[in-house]
Amino acid sequence: MEFHLFSAETYRKRRENLVSNFDRGLIWLPGNSEAPMNYPDNTYHFRQDSNFLYYAGVDLPDLSLLIDVAEGKTYLCGDNRSIELVVWMGPQPSLQEIGKRVGIENTLTSNQLLERLKKAVQVKEEIHFLPPYRGLTIIKIAHWLDRAIKDIKSGASLQLIEAVIGQRSVKEEQELKQMEIALSITRDMHLEVMYEARVGRKESELMAGLMAVMYRENVNLAYPVILTVNGQTLHNHDHSHVLQEGQLLLGDFGAECPMHYAGDITRTVPANGVFNERQKEIYQIVLEGQKTAIEMMAPGIPYRDVHLAAARKMTEGLIAMGLMKGDVDEAVQNGAHALFFPHGLGHMIGLDVHDMEDLGEDLLGYDGEVKRSAQFGLRSLRYGKKLSEGNVLTVEPGLYFIPELIDIWADEKKNASFICYNKLEPFRDFGGIRIEDNFAITETGTQLLGPAIPKETRDIEFLMSADRLTG
Ligand SMILES: [Mn+2]
């Protein structure tokens, strides 16, 4: 089997950097195990834990990383495969050999690890672990540390969480290159949908096309595909509709590269290949919102302020169209725009599509300076902190017409001084538009990651037209 790894030096440096935050205790990072789907041997596609990948690199189940801070030693823990497993799953290098490739000299068997942890519990040595998100990991930690299951998540080490966030938030140059690989495959998947989309096609046929492009590269999805004519439902994973005249098709999907860095791109295209006037108007407003955000992003700028700038830009557009009214700043302060833009502008991305969300959204995305808002819309912003060089984020504004939400707000006369409810009736079947790209923060601004994917209306229309083939 093939391993995709950075140099042993990379992992050694990352671990050294991590350990420098501690003066005692154990750091324990359990990797993931196979997860059964409907019986033990029939498992979901295996996905390694991203923190484990970051510090140990090894993409195999049932391993963990143990660092004894005082002793200054790192252990790769797990069991060598029995001959029976080799018969079923194929040959594999020994734990010692694997360890060498990621700069780890020492190994422990599962039993030895268990003994070491038991001893630590007995002598009340600190054991630092991250908040687990899988049931099996929670049970394992509870069992091995002899603690109650309900105390495991809250027992995670804040010191370790903060150290990991500090490190993983700033991407290395070689990580950006991996993200470019993910995004280049993701681009091809999106182009495939644009080429094949037309009235009469099923969403599921287009889904098959994008999956074929991805599987040819021998990689997997970074998250479940959104490909729907009902883009107003934000996380819609249904693919049963047939594309109809006048509809929009919203596609939010991306691949992981072989080293598991994610791409996360959204494009919205007309089902028949040509935007109608109304679609073009709304599309242009979203695109302007995205461009405003990109223009503003730079080290030192809070991402919350970027979100609000995009919201103001889109509100301006909606006022010009006659769907909103009043003062732009006041409308946004009151959260009136969130009727149409109810989610956050974007999130960190890296080894996870919502990078490090397992460590806690507020610890990752907010701090003493920028606190999470309680207001509908703004409260869904996953990342609000000041940007720094090396951060990688998505920028994904959108405008949606959600009939159920419009009805509730209209009944309550919510933000009635900013929203022209009487003008919204014809938009009830509009759907939604989102445009999303991924950016690295540079010393002075941003750098688009991956190849540019068409997003101007004329470029999308050209790609979807037969002229592309002839001209
Ligand atoms: Mn996203």
Short mmCIF file of C-alpha atoms and ligand atoms in Angstrom, two decimals:
data_model
loop_
_atom_site.label_atom_id
_atom_site.label_comp_id
_atom_site.label_asym_id
_atom_site.label_seq_id
_atom_site.Cartn_x
_atom_site.Cartn_y
_atom_site.Cartn_z
CA MET A 1 0.00 0.00 0.00
CA GLU A 2 1.05 3.51 -0.80
CA PHE A 3 1.67 6.17 1.86
CA HIS A 4 1.41 9.87 1.16
CA LEU A 5 3.66 11.62 3.65
CA PHE A 6 5.66 14.79 4.15
CA SER A 7 9.30 14.32 5.25
CA ALA A 8 10.02 12.75 8.65
CA GLU A 9 11.59 16.11 9.52
CA THR A 10 8.23 17.85 8.99
CA TYR A 11 6.45 15.68 11.54
CA ARG A 12 9.38 15.83 13.98
CA LYS A 13 9.39 19.65 13.83
CA ARG A 14 5.63 19.86 14.30
CA ARG A 15 5.85 17.64 17.39
CA GLU A 16 8.80 19.59 18.80
CA ASN A 17 6.87 22.77 18.31
CA LEU A 18 3.85 21.25 20.07
CA VAL A 19 5.88 19.92 23.01
CA SER A 20 7.52 23.32 23.54
CA ASN A 21 4.17 24.46 25.00
CA PHE A 22 4.41 21.93 27.85
CA ASP A 23 6.79 21.24 30.70
CA ARG A 24 5.33 17.97 31.96
CA GLY A 25 2.65 15.31 31.45
CA LEU A 26 1.66 13.08 28.58
CA ILE A 27 0.24 14.22 25.24
CA TRP A 28 -1.98 11.51 23.82
CA LEU A 29 -3.45 11.73 20.32
CA PRO A 30 -5.54 8.67 19.45
CA GLY A 31 -5.99 8.08 15.74
CA ASN A 32 -9.28 6.84 14.33
CA SER A 33 -10.43 3.23 14.03
CA GLU A 34 -12.60 1.70 11.35
CA ALA A 35 -16.28 2.58 11.93
CA PRO A 36 -18.84 -0.19 11.34
CA MET A 37 -21.74 0.64 9.02
CA ASN A 38 -24.20 -2.21 9.62
CA TYR A 39 -22.04 -4.99 11.08
CA PRO A 40 -18.47 -4.94 12.38
CA ASP A 41 -16.65 -6.01 9.21
CA ASN A 42 -18.67 -3.78 6.89
CA THR A 43 -17.16 -0.41 7.56
CA TYR A 44 -17.52 3.16 6.32
CA HIS A 45 -14.72 4.54 4.21
CA PHE A 46 -11.80 5.02 6.63
CA ARG A 47 -10.82 8.59 7.45
CA GLN A 48 -7.90 9.22 9.78
CA ASP A 49 -8.20 11.84 12.50
CA SER A 50 -6.73 15.13 11.22
CA ASN A 51 -4.78 15.95 14.38
CA PHE A 52 -3.17 12.53 14.20
CA LEU A 53 -2.42 13.10 10.51
CA TYR A 54 -0.85 16.46 11.29
CA TYR A 55 1.55 15.17 13.94
CA ALA A 56 2.07 11.54 12.89
CA GLY A 57 1.05 11.42 9.22
CA VAL A 58 0.16 7.74 9.22
CA ASP A 59 -3.08 6.95 7.42
CA LEU A 60 -3.90 3.63 9.12
CA PRO A 61 -6.53 2.70 11.71
CA ASP A 62 -6.00 1.80 15.39
CA LEU A 63 -2.85 3.81 16.07
CA SER A 64 -2.10 6.52 18.56
CA LEU A 65 0.66 8.95 19.31
CA LEU A 66 2.00 9.32 22.84
CA ILE A 67 4.48 11.99 23.82
CA ASP A 68 6.08 11.84 27.25
CA VAL A 69 7.03 15.46 27.78
CA ALA A 70 9.37 15.02 30.77
CA GLU A 71 11.08 12.01 29.26
CA GLY A 72 11.33 13.76 25.88
CA LYS A 73 10.20 10.64 24.03
CA THR A 74 7.58 10.05 21.34
CA TYR A 75 5.86 6.70 20.80
CA LEU A 76 3.86 5.36 17.88
CA CYS A 77 1.39 3.00 19.54
CA GLY A 78 -0.47 0.10 18.01
CA ASP A 79 -0.20 -3.56 17.13
CA ASN A 80 1.53 -5.13 14.17
CA ARG A 81 -0.88 -6.92 11.88
CA SER A 82 -1.43 -10.59 12.56
CA ILE A 83 -0.89 -12.99 9.66
CA GLU A 84 -4.66 -13.44 9.57
CA LEU A 85 -5.16 -9.72 8.86
CA VAL A 86 -2.42 -9.83 6.25
CA VAL A 87 -4.33 -12.61 4.48
CA TRP A 88 -7.44 -10.44 4.27
CA MET A 89 -6.00 -6.94 4.01
CA GLY A 90 -2.59 -7.44 2.42
CA PRO A 91 0.98 -6.99 3.65
CA GLN A 92 1.99 -3.89 5.53
CA PRO A 93 5.19 -2.47 6.97
CA SER A 94 5.78 -3.01 10.68
CA LEU A 95 5.00 -0.31 13.19
CA GLN A 96 8.74 0.27 13.61
CA GLU A 97 9.19 0.79 9.87
CA ILE A 98 6.19 3.12 9.68
CA GLY A 99 7.45 5.06 12.69
CA LYS A 100 10.81 5.67 11.03
CA ARG A 101 9.13 7.26 8.03
CA VAL A 102 7.52 9.87 10.27
CA GLY A 103 10.51 10.37 12.55
CA ILE A 104 9.31 8.28 15.51
CA GLU A 105 11.92 5.92 17.00
CA ASN A 106 9.85 4.33 19.75
CA THR A 107 6.81 2.11 19.62
CA LEU A 108 4.39 0.67 22.16
CA THR A 109 1.89 -2.13 21.72
CA SER A 110 -1.71 -1.39 22.69
CA ASN A 111 -1.17 -3.26 25.94
CA GLN A 112 1.97 -1.31 26.75
CA LEU A 113 0.15 1.95 26.00
CA LEU A 114 -2.66 0.90 28.32
CA GLU A 115 -0.15 0.13 31.08
CA ARG A 116 1.59 3.49 30.58
CA LEU A 117 -1.71 5.39 30.79
CA LYS A 118 -2.78 3.40 33.87
CA LYS A 119 0.45 4.28 35.60
CA ALA A 120 -0.06 7.95 34.73
CA VAL A 121 -3.58 7.85 36.18
CA GLN A 122 -2.27 6.22 39.39
CA VAL A 123 0.43 8.83 39.99
CA LYS A 124 -1.89 11.66 38.85
CA GLU A 125 0.34 12.61 35.95
CA GLU A 126 -1.41 15.02 33.56
CA ILE A 127 -2.73 13.38 30.40
CA HIS A 128 -3.48 15.90 27.66
CA PHE A 129 -5.97 14.83 24.99
CA LEU A 130 -8.21 16.65 22.50
CA PRO A 131 -12.04 16.61 22.55
CA PRO A 132 -13.04 13.35 20.83
CA TYR A 133 -15.91 13.43 18.33
CA ARG A 134 -16.49 9.72 17.71
CA GLY A 135 -18.38 7.47 20.11
CA LEU A 136 -15.75 4.77 19.99
CA THR A 137 -12.91 7.18 20.81
CA ILE A 138 -14.89 8.59 23.73
CA ILE A 139 -15.48 5.09 25.09
CA LYS A 140 -11.82 4.15 24.57
CA ILE A 141 -10.54 7.21 26.43
CA ALA A 142 -13.05 6.70 29.26
CA HIS A 143 -12.08 3.05 29.58
CA TRP A 144 -8.33 3.62 29.38
CA LEU A 145 -8.28 6.58 31.76
CA ASP A 146 -10.90 5.05 34.06
CA ARG A 147 -13.20 8.08 33.82
CA ALA A 148 -16.94 8.52 33.28
CA ILE A 149 -18.01 8.89 29.63
CA LYS A 150 -19.82 12.15 30.41
CA ASP A 151 -16.56 13.68 31.68
CA ILE A 152 -14.46 12.92 28.62
CA LYS A 153 -15.26 15.85 26.32
CA SER A 154 -15.05 18.38 29.12
CA GLY A 155 -11.86 16.70 30.32
CA ALA A 156 -10.00 17.60 27.14
CA SER A 157 -6.88 19.70 27.67
CA LEU A 158 -7.37 23.40 26.95
CA GLN A 159 -3.61 23.79 26.85
CA LEU A 160 -3.36 21.15 24.12
CA ILE A 161 -6.35 22.54 22.20
CA GLU A 162 -4.81 26.01 22.14
CA ALA A 163 -1.39 24.73 21.13
CA VAL A 164 -2.83 22.70 18.24
CA ILE A 165 -5.00 25.60 17.05
CA GLY A 166 -1.97 27.89 17.14
CA GLN A 167 0.01 25.52 14.96
CA ARG A 168 -2.56 24.24 12.49
CA SER A 169 -4.02 27.72 11.86
CA VAL A 170 -0.84 28.79 10.07
CA LYS A 171 -0.34 26.63 7.00
CA GLU A 172 3.10 25.64 5.77
CA GLU A 173 3.99 26.25 2.14
CA GLN A 174 3.88 22.48 1.51
CA GLU A 175 0.37 22.34 2.96
CA LEU A 176 -0.79 25.06 0.56
CA LYS A 177 0.59 22.94 -2.29
CA GLN A 178 -1.54 20.02 -1.11
CA MET A 179 -4.60 22.24 -1.02
CA GLU A 180 -3.83 23.27 -4.61
CA ILE A 181 -3.95 19.58 -5.57
CA ALA A 182 -7.32 19.14 -3.85
CA LEU A 183 -8.63 22.27 -5.55
CA SER A 184 -7.40 21.26 -8.97
CA ILE A 185 -9.41 18.02 -8.75
CA THR A 186 -12.32 20.00 -7.31
CA ARG A 187 -12.16 22.38 -10.29
CA ASP A 188 -12.47 19.47 -12.72
CA MET A 189 -15.49 18.18 -10.79
CA HIS A 190 -17.21 21.56 -11.04
CA LEU A 191 -16.42 21.93 -14.74
CA GLU A 192 -17.91 18.47 -15.35
CA VAL A 193 -21.19 19.63 -13.77
CA MET A 194 -21.23 22.84 -15.81
CA TYR A 195 -20.60 20.88 -19.05
CA GLU A 196 -23.30 18.32 -18.33
CA ALA A 197 -26.03 20.38 -16.65
CA ARG A 198 -29.12 20.98 -18.77
CA VAL A 199 -32.89 20.99 -18.48
CA GLY A 200 -34.16 17.42 -18.22
CA ARG A 201 -31.04 16.02 -16.51
CA LYS A 202 -31.33 14.57 -13.03
CA GLU A 203 -29.26 15.96 -10.18
CA SER A 204 -28.13 12.37 -9.54
CA GLU A 205 -26.77 12.01 -13.11
CA LEU A 206 -24.64 15.12 -12.60
CA MET A 207 -23.61 13.73 -9.24
CA ALA A 208 -22.43 10.54 -10.96
CA GLY A 209 -20.35 12.64 -13.35
CA LEU A 210 -18.54 14.60 -10.67
CA MET A 211 -17.89 11.45 -8.65
CA ALA A 212 -16.39 9.76 -11.71
CA VAL A 213 -13.98 12.67 -12.15
CA MET A 214 -12.99 12.37 -8.51
CA TYR A 215 -12.62 8.58 -8.38
CA ARG A 216 -10.37 8.69 -11.44
CA GLU A 217 -7.90 10.58 -9.25
CA ASN A 218 -8.23 7.91 -6.55
CA VAL A 219 -9.34 10.40 -3.89
CA ASN A 220 -12.46 11.00 -1.82
CA LEU A 221 -14.90 13.75 -0.98
CA ALA A 222 -13.94 16.32 1.63
CA TYR A 223 -17.62 16.47 2.73
CA PRO A 224 -21.02 15.30 1.45
CA VAL A 225 -21.99 16.79 -1.92
CA ILE A 226 -24.60 19.53 -2.15
CA LEU A 227 -25.90 19.54 -5.72
CA THR A 228 -29.45 20.77 -5.85
CA VAL A 229 -32.02 22.94 -7.55
CA ASN A 230 -33.19 23.82 -4.02
CA GLY A 231 -30.13 25.80 -3.01
CA GLN A 232 -32.21 27.78 -0.52
CA THR A 233 -31.98 24.75 1.79
CA LEU A 234 -28.44 25.26 2.98
CA HIS A 235 -27.31 21.70 3.61
CA ASN A 236 -29.44 19.86 1.07
CA HIS A 237 -28.09 16.40 0.28
CA ASP A 238 -31.01 15.23 -1.86
CA HIS A 239 -30.23 14.49 -5.51
CA SER A 240 -33.59 13.33 -6.78
CA HIS A 241 -34.78 16.32 -8.83
CA VAL A 242 -34.86 16.82 -12.57
CA LEU A 243 -33.49 20.19 -13.70
CA GLN A 244 -36.23 22.45 -14.99
CA GLU A 245 -36.41 25.60 -17.09
CA GLY A 246 -35.85 28.70 -14.99
CA GLN A 247 -34.16 26.87 -12.12
CA LEU A 248 -30.72 27.40 -10.64
CA LEU A 249 -28.40 24.53 -9.78
CA LEU A 250 -26.25 25.06 -6.68
CA GLY A 251 -23.19 22.82 -6.37
CA ASP A 252 -21.12 22.90 -3.17
CA PHE A 253 -18.59 20.07 -3.24
CA GLY A 254 -14.90 19.37 -3.09
CA ALA A 255 -12.33 16.59 -3.00
CA GLU A 256 -9.56 15.82 -0.56
CA CYS A 257 -6.08 15.36 -1.99
CA PRO A 258 -4.34 12.03 -1.20
CA MET A 259 -2.87 13.66 1.94
CA HIS A 260 -6.40 14.66 3.00
CA TYR A 261 -6.25 18.43 2.58
CA ALA A 262 -9.68 19.67 1.51
CA GLY A 263 -11.06 21.80 -1.30
CA ASP A 264 -14.43 23.51 -0.77
CA ILE A 265 -15.94 25.27 -3.78
CA THR A 266 -19.47 26.43 -4.57
CA ARG A 267 -20.82 27.50 -7.93
CA THR A 268 -24.40 28.28 -8.91
CA VAL A 269 -25.42 27.89 -12.55
CA PRO A 270 -28.65 28.22 -14.54
CA ALA A 271 -30.27 24.87 -15.38
CA ASN A 272 -30.72 25.87 -19.02
CA GLY A 273 -27.25 27.41 -19.38
CA VAL A 274 -28.35 31.05 -19.52
CA PHE A 275 -29.08 33.27 -16.50
CA ASN A 276 -32.38 35.11 -16.78
CA GLU A 277 -32.46 38.79 -15.82
CA ARG A 278 -33.60 38.22 -12.25
CA GLN A 279 -31.03 35.47 -11.67
CA LYS A 280 -28.29 37.62 -13.16
CA GLU A 281 -29.19 40.52 -10.87
CA ILE A 282 -29.08 38.46 -7.68
CA TYR A 283 -25.98 36.59 -8.88
CA GLN A 284 -24.16 39.87 -9.50
CA ILE A 285 -24.97 41.04 -5.97
CA VAL A 286 -23.51 37.86 -4.45
CA LEU A 287 -20.42 38.12 -6.65
CA GLU A 288 -19.91 41.76 -5.62
CA GLY A 289 -20.25 40.66 -2.00
CA GLN A 290 -17.54 38.06 -2.52
CA LYS A 291 -15.22 40.50 -4.31
CA THR A 292 -15.67 43.07 -1.55
CA ALA A 293 -14.66 40.46 1.01
CA ILE A 294 -11.62 39.25 -0.94
CA GLU A 295 -10.44 42.83 -1.48
CA MET A 296 -10.57 43.53 2.25
CA MET A 297 -8.90 40.39 3.62
CA ALA A 298 -5.40 40.93 5.02
CA PRO A 299 -3.45 40.25 8.20
CA GLY A 300 -4.90 42.15 11.16
CA ILE A 301 -8.43 42.45 9.75
CA PRO A 302 -11.06 40.57 11.83
CA TYR A 303 -12.93 38.13 9.60
CA ARG A 304 -16.13 39.27 11.34
CA ASP A 305 -15.60 42.71 9.80
CA VAL A 306 -15.10 41.10 6.39
CA HIS A 307 -18.38 39.22 6.86
CA LEU A 308 -20.16 42.47 7.74
CA ALA A 309 -18.62 44.30 4.77
CA ALA A 310 -19.91 41.58 2.43
CA ALA A 311 -23.31 41.80 4.13
CA ARG A 312 -23.41 45.58 3.60
CA LYS A 313 -22.40 45.25 -0.05
CA MET A 314 -25.16 42.71 -0.67
CA THR A 315 -27.69 44.82 1.26
CA GLU A 316 -26.82 47.76 -1.00
CA GLY A 317 -27.61 45.57 -3.99
CA LEU A 318 -30.89 44.36 -2.53
CA ILE A 319 -31.91 47.97 -1.77
CA ALA A 320 -31.09 48.95 -5.36
CA MET A 321 -33.28 46.07 -6.56
CA GLY A 322 -36.13 47.24 -4.34
CA LEU A 323 -36.20 44.12 -2.12
CA MET A 324 -34.79 46.00 0.87
CA LYS A 325 -34.97 49.65 1.92
CA GLY A 326 -33.59 52.18 4.39
CA ASP A 327 -30.06 52.80 5.58
CA VAL A 328 -27.53 50.06 4.68
CA ASP A 329 -25.54 50.25 7.93
CA GLU A 330 -28.67 50.24 10.08
CA ALA A 331 -30.15 47.33 8.15
CA VAL A 332 -27.01 45.25 8.67
CA GLN A 333 -26.69 46.29 12.34
CA ASN A 334 -30.23 45.01 12.84
CA GLY A 335 -29.48 41.78 11.00
CA ALA A 336 -32.16 42.44 8.37
CA HIS A 337 -29.95 41.05 5.55
CA ALA A 338 -29.86 37.69 7.33
CA LEU A 339 -33.32 36.93 5.90
CA PHE A 340 -31.44 36.45 2.62
CA PHE A 341 -27.92 35.70 3.97
CA PRO A 342 -28.48 33.58 7.09
CA HIS A 343 -25.04 31.96 7.31
CA GLY A 344 -21.45 32.99 7.91
CA LEU A 345 -19.09 34.28 5.20
CA GLY A 346 -16.69 31.38 5.61
CA HIS A 347 -14.54 29.15 7.74
CA MET A 348 -10.98 27.91 8.09
CA ILE A 349 -10.08 25.02 5.80
CA GLY A 350 -7.15 22.60 5.80
CA LEU A 351 -7.00 18.94 6.77
CA ASP A 352 -10.67 19.33 7.70
CA VAL A 353 -13.10 21.12 5.46
CA HIS A 354 -14.19 23.06 8.55
CA ASP A 355 -10.66 23.02 9.85
CA MET A 356 -10.28 22.06 13.52
CA GLU A 357 -13.97 22.38 14.27
CA ASP A 358 -13.52 19.28 16.47
CA LEU A 359 -11.49 21.48 18.82
CA GLY A 360 -14.43 23.81 19.45
CA GLU A 361 -15.80 26.50 17.13
CA ASP A 362 -15.50 29.28 19.70
CA LEU A 363 -11.95 28.41 20.75
CA LEU A 364 -10.93 28.29 17.11
CA GLY A 365 -12.85 31.21 15.66
CA TYR A 366 -13.21 33.71 18.50
CA ASP A 367 -11.04 35.20 21.24
CA GLY A 368 -10.91 37.98 23.84
CA GLU A 369 -11.08 40.60 21.10
CA VAL A 370 -13.80 39.19 18.86
CA LYS A 371 -16.76 37.53 20.57
CA ARG A 372 -19.44 35.50 18.83
CA SER A 373 -22.65 37.45 18.21
CA ALA A 374 -26.03 36.11 19.35
CA GLN A 375 -27.83 37.67 16.36
CA PHE A 376 -29.50 35.41 13.76
CA GLY A 377 -27.15 35.13 10.79
CA LEU A 378 -24.03 36.61 12.37
CA ARG A 379 -24.11 33.95 15.09
CA SER A 380 -23.52 31.33 12.37
CA LEU A 381 -20.17 32.88 11.44
CA ARG A 382 -17.70 30.14 12.35
CA TYR A 383 -14.62 32.34 12.32
CA GLY A 384 -14.52 35.95 13.49
CA LYS A 385 -10.93 36.48 14.65
CA LYS A 386 -8.28 38.74 13.15
CA LEU A 387 -6.67 37.16 10.11
CA SER A 388 -2.96 36.32 10.08
CA GLU A 389 -0.54 35.36 7.36
CA GLY A 390 -0.78 31.66 6.59
CA ASN A 391 -4.46 31.30 7.52
CA VAL A 392 -6.62 29.64 4.88
CA LEU A 393 -10.32 30.42 4.70
CA THR A 394 -13.30 30.00 2.45
CA VAL A 395 -15.17 33.07 1.22
CA GLU A 396 -18.73 32.03 0.46
CA PRO A 397 -21.44 34.69 0.53
CA GLY A 398 -24.90 33.69 -0.63
CA LEU A 399 -28.43 35.00 -1.09
CA TYR A 400 -31.43 32.72 -0.62
CA PHE A 401 -35.18 32.99 -0.73
CA ILE A 402 -36.46 30.63 1.95
CA PRO A 403 -40.28 30.78 1.82
CA GLU A 404 -40.72 29.36 5.33
CA LEU A 405 -38.39 31.98 6.83
CA ILE A 406 -39.90 34.83 4.80
CA ASP A 407 -43.38 33.88 6.08
CA ILE A 408 -42.33 33.84 9.72
CA TRP A 409 -40.50 37.15 9.49
CA ALA A 410 -43.35 38.76 7.51
CA ASP A 411 -45.90 37.61 10.11
CA GLU A 412 -43.78 39.07 12.89
CA LYS A 413 -43.12 42.20 10.79
CA LYS A 414 -39.50 41.56 11.65
CA ASN A 415 -37.18 44.26 10.32
CA ALA A 416 -40.17 45.57 8.35
CA SER A 417 -38.50 48.96 8.03
CA PHE A 418 -35.71 47.34 5.99
CA ILE A 419 -37.42 44.55 4.06
CA CYS A 420 -39.96 45.06 1.26
CA TYR A 421 -42.07 42.02 2.06
CA ASN A 422 -44.64 42.95 -0.62
CA LYS A 423 -41.92 42.55 -3.29
CA LEU A 424 -40.85 39.06 -2.28
CA GLU A 425 -43.82 37.06 -3.56
CA PRO A 426 -42.36 36.47 -7.06
CA PHE A 427 -39.09 35.23 -5.51
CA ARG A 428 -40.59 32.38 -3.51
CA ASP A 429 -39.43 29.83 -6.08
CA PHE A 430 -36.09 31.52 -6.81
CA GLY A 431 -33.91 29.13 -4.82
CA GLY A 432 -30.47 30.29 -3.71
CA ILE A 433 -27.10 31.46 -4.97
CA ARG A 434 -23.76 30.91 -3.27
CA ILE A 435 -20.26 31.50 -4.66
CA GLU A 436 -17.32 30.05 -2.76
CA ASP A 437 -13.54 30.06 -3.21
CA ASN A 438 -10.61 29.29 -0.91
CA PHE A 439 -7.94 31.84 0.01
CA ALA A 440 -4.62 31.91 1.84
CA ILE A 441 -3.79 35.07 3.74
CA THR A 442 -0.48 36.50 2.55
CA GLU A 443 1.71 39.24 4.04
CA THR A 444 -0.37 41.93 2.36
CA GLY A 445 -3.65 40.38 1.25
CA THR A 446 -4.88 37.11 -0.17
CA GLN A 447 -3.91 34.46 -2.65
CA LEU A 448 -6.55 32.39 -4.44
CA LEU A 449 -5.79 28.73 -3.88
CA GLY A 450 -6.19 26.34 -6.78
CA PRO A 451 -6.93 27.16 -10.40
CA ALA A 452 -9.53 29.86 -11.04
CA ILE A 453 -12.97 28.34 -11.66
CA PRO A 454 -15.28 30.44 -13.84
CA LYS A 455 -17.65 32.58 -11.80
CA GLU A 456 -18.56 35.56 -14.00
CA THR A 457 -21.99 34.96 -15.53
CA ARG A 458 -20.69 35.25 -19.11
CA ASP A 459 -17.92 32.71 -18.44
CA ILE A 460 -20.36 30.22 -16.91
CA GLU A 461 -22.76 30.71 -19.82
CA PHE A 462 -19.93 30.13 -22.29
CA LEU A 463 -18.84 26.92 -20.56
CA MET A 464 -22.42 25.66 -20.58
CA SER A 465 -22.99 26.50 -24.23
CA ALA A 466 -22.32 24.41 -27.31
CA ASP A 467 -20.04 27.25 -28.54
CA ARG A 468 -17.45 25.93 -26.15
CA LEU A 469 -17.17 22.78 -28.26
CA THR A 470 -17.16 24.48 -31.65
CA GLY A 471 -15.39 27.76 -30.98
MN MN B 1 -17.54 26.03 2.80
#
